[in-house]
Amino acid sequence: MPLLVQDRVWLALLIASLHCYYYVGKASTWAPITMCPLLTFSGPDGETTWPQKYPFCGGGFQSPIDLHNNILQYDSTLLPLELVGYNMSTTDQLPLTNNGHSVRVGLPPTMYIRNLPFQYTATQLHLHWGNRKKPEGSEHTIHGKHFAAELHIVHYNAEKYRDVTAAMDKSDGFAVLAIFIEIGPFNPSYEKIFSHFQNVKYKGQKAQVPGFNIQELLPKKLNEYYRYEGSLTTPPCYPSVLWTVFRHPVYISEEQLLALETALYCTRLDDPKPLEMVNNFRHVQEFEERLVYVSFHEGNVPCKHLKFCKSLKAKTSGVCFFPVFKDKMFQALNPSLWKYKPFPAIHTKKFKIKISSDILDCKELI
Ligand SMILES: [Zn+2]
């Protein structure tokens, strides 16, 4: 029976996705060898093949993205982030793990972000980077420019969902803080993690990092950032992330960056063909039907959705509609729908846009 076979394939993919998800979740509850064998960023199993096995990777609302002027919209309601519990005691121990595609520090539930639409509780942080010959490994880019590396601090919506697993496929499931890393002076705070790399060189190895003030890893200005709705940047690429990308980078020394680029391996200690852990960043994704909101003024920010408002061009104010289909996309999580096209390319919901006296400045009403 063809349908039955197809359903079984989808079920297998769903289970594979859940296993992989523990990369951002409670990895310690799973043996690393079962995780994400297909998760590589280049080669025959590279990111271009992800959609074949993880349909959301080929869908909408994907991350990372390039942050450039014609998708940006200033939003005066974006407040400085309030980080609670980030200042940890040195007697706390944080688990450090090489999971085969990044180096990850587990974070306690006492750390959370207070002033987002929900309370988002920390679960882990990890890094993305390039290689020693091309130290341009950030995931997000600004005007096409990569930074040397990027730190992600992953939080889940603990107000609505009981744990990371329950939050993972919900549109408001995650909030991730993204911090650009650039070459500059030696950074003693990052060294509190980097100094342990020798103990987690190979996949599956674990170490302990004494607690410190995690906020030291962030830029000083918590009030200047980009905000948009996107996805996990690794399979299963669920569009479940409220992204905050800080405007200003933090700096680490050339030697520290080199340690990040050369110390770690994707492979296990006993693997006869060791594989360096490099270039573990996803390339920027299409950015349609979305805006990036910015908390700071940066010149004249045009409204991307102006193309939907053409009929109103001659007016100085008015209302028009533009389509979104994120809610529809989540219906694809229902396996019974998966035998059809996973992301129905139909626009099911309309949002109002008010065009102010300056036609370049649009504002969402709903
Ligand atoms: Zn990441």
XYZ file of C-alpha atoms and ligand atoms in Angstrom:
367
model
C 0.000 0.000 0.000
C 1.828 3.105 -1.225
C 0.250 5.516 1.260
C 1.175 3.348 4.204
C 4.786 3.187 3.064
C 4.816 6.949 2.627
C 3.412 7.483 6.103
C 6.063 5.246 7.555
C 8.772 7.268 5.814
C 7.392 10.487 7.265
C 7.153 8.940 10.684
C 10.804 7.887 10.445
C 11.745 11.440 9.455
C 9.761 12.840 12.354
C 11.596 10.611 14.779
C 14.937 11.537 13.189
C 14.028 15.200 13.568
C 13.196 14.781 17.223
C 16.515 13.081 17.872
C 18.361 15.862 16.124
C 16.488 18.457 17.998
C 18.248 17.523 21.137
C 21.188 19.367 19.678
C 19.517 22.527 20.991
C 17.822 20.771 23.849
C 18.671 18.281 26.495
C 21.471 16.542 24.674
C 22.725 14.980 27.860
C 19.695 12.685 27.879
C 20.715 11.166 24.540
C 23.824 9.341 23.505
C 25.539 11.716 21.055
C 26.200 8.950 18.551
C 22.477 8.750 17.808
C 22.256 12.450 17.045
C 22.219 14.166 13.718
C 24.369 11.843 11.613
C 23.155 13.812 8.609
C 23.892 17.210 10.042
C 26.795 18.523 8.032
C 27.129 21.923 6.427
C 28.998 20.907 3.266
C 29.625 17.862 1.098
C 27.092 15.271 -0.073
C 24.991 15.609 3.102
C 25.392 19.393 3.234
C 22.768 21.996 3.919
C 21.358 21.962 0.381
C 20.162 18.400 1.003
C 18.562 19.152 4.379
C 15.059 19.803 2.926
C 14.911 16.272 1.527
C 14.918 14.857 5.033
C 13.774 17.864 7.039
C 11.006 19.576 5.059
C 10.956 22.726 7.173
C 14.526 23.489 6.052
C 13.074 24.154 2.605
C 10.096 26.138 3.878
C 9.514 29.702 4.953
C 10.617 31.809 7.918
C 14.115 30.373 7.754
C 17.279 31.650 9.434
C 19.902 33.003 9.269
C 19.320 36.049 7.066
C 21.215 39.024 5.712
C 20.272 42.215 7.545
C 20.081 45.015 5.013
C 18.277 48.304 4.749
C 15.253 47.501 2.619
C 13.922 44.892 5.032
C 14.448 46.917 8.198
C 11.763 48.759 10.104
C 12.414 50.925 13.135
C 10.220 49.961 16.095
C 10.182 52.317 19.053
C 8.541 49.692 21.286
C 11.626 47.453 21.341
C 13.063 47.779 24.849
C 16.516 46.866 26.181
C 16.514 43.164 27.061
C 16.215 42.342 30.756
C 18.389 39.342 31.526
C 17.755 37.627 34.844
C 20.022 35.095 36.592
C 22.843 35.492 34.092
C 25.369 36.251 36.824
C 26.205 32.773 38.033
C 28.273 31.717 41.003
C 31.707 30.176 40.392
C 30.528 27.235 42.485
C 27.968 26.390 39.788
C 29.167 23.937 37.157
C 28.033 24.255 33.545
C 28.235 21.188 31.276
C 30.402 21.734 28.180
C 29.855 19.284 25.303
C 31.254 18.647 21.847
C 28.160 17.347 20.044
C 29.841 16.818 16.675
C 28.661 20.060 15.068
C 29.344 22.710 17.695
C 30.585 23.215 21.212
C 27.734 23.748 23.637
C 27.394 24.986 27.214
C 24.273 23.864 29.091
C 22.530 26.663 30.997
C 20.327 26.456 34.108
C 16.603 27.354 34.172
C 17.348 30.128 36.663
C 18.523 32.174 33.669
C 15.770 33.831 31.681
C 14.721 36.864 29.633
C 12.051 38.919 31.359
C 10.647 41.464 28.922
C 9.711 39.518 25.820
C 6.055 38.633 25.133
C 6.625 35.523 27.289
C 9.216 34.465 29.814
C 11.923 32.660 27.894
C 14.198 30.400 29.960
C 17.777 29.632 28.961
C 18.731 26.104 27.930
C 22.145 26.291 26.220
C 24.623 28.409 24.290
C 26.815 27.400 21.361
C 28.960 28.936 18.635
C 29.268 29.008 14.858
C 32.546 29.802 13.098
C 34.517 29.531 9.832
C 38.074 28.281 9.405
C 41.604 29.630 9.810
C 41.926 30.509 6.109
C 38.538 32.190 5.942
C 37.553 33.437 9.392
C 34.057 34.490 8.327
C 31.751 32.082 10.115
C 28.859 34.121 11.486
C 25.424 32.877 10.438
C 23.716 36.258 10.140
C 25.319 38.882 7.958
C 24.918 42.668 7.811
C 24.791 44.156 4.307
C 26.352 40.919 3.070
C 29.235 41.060 5.531
C 30.102 38.052 7.663
C 31.619 38.405 11.093
C 34.307 36.015 12.316
C 31.943 33.938 14.464
C 28.547 34.048 16.167
C 27.331 33.069 19.625
C 23.765 31.815 20.144
C 22.109 31.754 23.552
C 19.007 29.573 23.237
C 15.911 30.107 25.415
C 12.531 28.379 25.299
C 9.083 29.670 26.189
C 8.732 28.275 29.721
C 5.540 30.231 30.298
C 3.613 28.208 27.724
C 5.545 24.965 27.330
C 6.765 22.474 29.903
C 10.151 21.867 28.302
C 12.320 22.345 25.217
C 10.754 19.388 23.435
C 7.239 20.742 23.829
C 8.331 24.188 22.620
C 10.353 23.083 19.628
C 7.615 23.045 17.004
C 5.622 26.023 18.255
C 5.755 29.378 16.526
C 6.496 31.098 19.856
C 8.634 28.269 21.219
C 12.102 29.826 21.263
C 13.964 33.077 21.716
C 17.603 33.085 20.660
C 20.103 35.857 21.324
C 22.716 36.161 18.579
C 26.016 37.915 19.187
C 28.518 38.690 16.447
C 32.148 37.955 17.297
C 34.981 39.903 15.675
C 38.784 39.977 16.059
C 40.060 42.483 18.621
C 41.594 42.453 22.085
C 41.874 39.312 24.220
C 38.527 38.531 25.870
C 38.853 37.009 29.375
C 35.129 36.152 29.530
C 35.146 34.020 26.378
C 38.344 32.415 27.668
C 36.309 30.981 30.551
C 34.789 28.656 27.915
C 37.625 28.441 25.379
C 40.185 27.340 27.992
C 38.297 24.026 28.276
C 38.346 23.174 24.562
C 41.242 20.739 25.051
C 38.911 18.570 27.152
C 36.164 18.427 24.499
C 38.235 18.081 21.336
C 36.271 15.103 20.070
C 32.604 14.382 19.541
C 30.875 13.105 22.634
C 33.439 14.472 25.092
C 32.195 16.495 28.044
C 33.744 18.836 30.589
C 32.614 21.245 33.293
C 32.892 25.030 33.144
C 32.711 26.937 36.450
C 29.872 29.471 36.519
C 30.531 33.101 35.589
C 28.537 36.126 34.510
C 27.160 34.970 31.138
C 26.178 38.568 30.374
C 29.902 39.297 29.899
C 29.593 37.368 26.608
C 27.103 39.941 25.298
C 27.831 43.419 23.936
C 27.461 46.245 26.459
C 24.532 47.890 24.688
C 21.539 45.604 25.209
C 19.219 48.213 23.698
C 20.463 48.075 20.096
C 19.390 45.009 18.188
C 17.573 43.484 15.210
C 14.423 41.471 15.915
C 12.665 39.073 13.542
C 10.789 35.773 13.398
C 12.838 32.924 12.004
C 13.937 29.362 12.526
C 16.465 27.008 14.015
C 19.531 27.133 11.756
C 20.060 23.378 11.959
C 17.662 20.554 11.105
C 14.776 20.223 11.645
C 14.766 24.002 10.986
C 11.437 24.589 12.740
C 10.294 28.202 12.274
C 9.941 28.618 16.005
C 12.507 31.279 16.911
C 12.122 34.904 17.909
C 15.572 36.205 17.013
C 17.393 39.057 18.700
C 20.601 39.870 16.837
C 22.673 42.465 18.649
C 23.902 45.359 16.556
C 27.391 45.587 18.014
C 29.905 42.726 17.976
C 32.003 41.518 20.874
C 35.721 41.005 20.402
C 38.080 38.093 20.958
C 41.777 37.960 20.080
C 43.167 36.418 16.912
C 44.648 33.616 19.044
C 41.289 32.928 20.668
C 39.546 32.773 17.295
C 42.257 30.429 16.019
C 41.661 28.170 19.029
C 37.944 28.061 18.167
C 38.728 27.271 14.526
C 41.304 24.565 15.160
C 40.770 22.927 18.553
C 37.689 20.834 17.852
C 36.763 17.812 15.740
C 33.411 16.557 14.447
C 34.649 13.015 14.848
C 35.160 10.765 17.833
C 38.516 10.215 19.526
C 38.958 6.748 17.987
C 37.902 7.743 14.465
C 40.749 6.889 12.034
C 39.775 9.837 9.827
C 39.531 12.873 12.096
C 37.420 15.698 10.688
C 38.034 19.267 11.867
C 34.997 21.116 13.148
C 35.005 24.132 10.832
C 32.477 26.166 8.815
C 29.554 25.096 11.005
C 27.344 27.931 9.855
C 24.274 27.839 7.647
C 24.166 30.234 4.704
C 21.694 33.112 4.678
C 18.152 32.284 3.626
C 15.494 33.893 1.467
C 13.655 36.622 3.285
C 10.151 37.006 1.922
C 6.995 38.299 3.584
C 8.852 39.414 6.664
C 10.326 42.523 8.207
C 13.220 42.863 10.580
C 12.434 45.308 13.348
C 15.280 47.410 14.652
C 15.466 49.086 18.035
C 17.723 51.878 16.793
C 17.431 54.542 14.126
C 19.589 53.976 11.104
C 18.814 56.497 8.425
C 15.716 56.184 6.292
C 14.334 52.665 6.634
C 12.109 51.740 3.724
C 9.139 49.438 4.088
C 9.579 46.127 2.338
C 5.842 45.645 2.016
C 5.464 48.719 -0.079
C 5.195 46.407 -3.069
C 1.879 45.207 -1.694
C 0.711 48.772 -1.332
C 1.182 49.929 -4.893
C -2.401 51.023 -5.289
C -1.925 53.424 -2.421
C 1.197 55.013 -3.762
C -0.437 58.295 -4.612
C -1.910 58.664 -1.134
C -0.177 59.835 1.990
C -2.021 57.450 4.273
C -4.198 54.393 4.056
C -4.400 50.702 4.720
C -3.349 47.760 2.602
C -2.893 44.049 3.100
C -0.004 41.685 2.774
C -0.042 37.921 3.046
C 1.692 35.635 5.514
C 1.512 31.888 5.780
C 3.440 30.922 8.861
C 0.383 29.548 10.687
C -0.450 27.447 7.668
C 3.074 26.121 7.637
C 2.744 24.727 11.093
C -0.144 22.566 9.981
C 2.496 20.607 8.127
C 3.571 19.266 11.489
C 0.493 17.076 11.359
C 1.879 13.895 9.771
C -1.438 13.214 8.071
C -0.804 16.314 5.942
C 2.770 15.403 5.170
C 1.880 13.209 2.262
C 0.885 16.430 0.540
C 3.142 19.366 -0.114
C 4.597 20.281 3.296
C 4.300 24.018 2.846
C 1.178 25.024 0.985
C 2.283 28.061 -0.956
C -0.970 29.863 -0.372
C -1.506 33.019 1.540
C -4.131 32.448 4.175
C -3.901 35.408 6.456
C -3.824 39.118 5.844
C -2.283 41.792 7.998
C -3.096 45.447 7.853
C -0.413 47.945 7.110
C -0.832 51.603 7.811
C 1.101 53.918 5.591
C 2.001 57.062 7.429
C 2.560 60.483 5.925
C 6.013 59.327 4.878
C 5.273 56.502 2.490
C 8.578 54.860 3.386
C 7.406 54.293 6.912
C 4.834 51.499 7.238
C 3.450 50.176 10.475
C 1.728 46.898 11.221
C -1.668 47.300 12.824
C -2.360 43.663 13.673
Zn 23.174 28.287 16.490
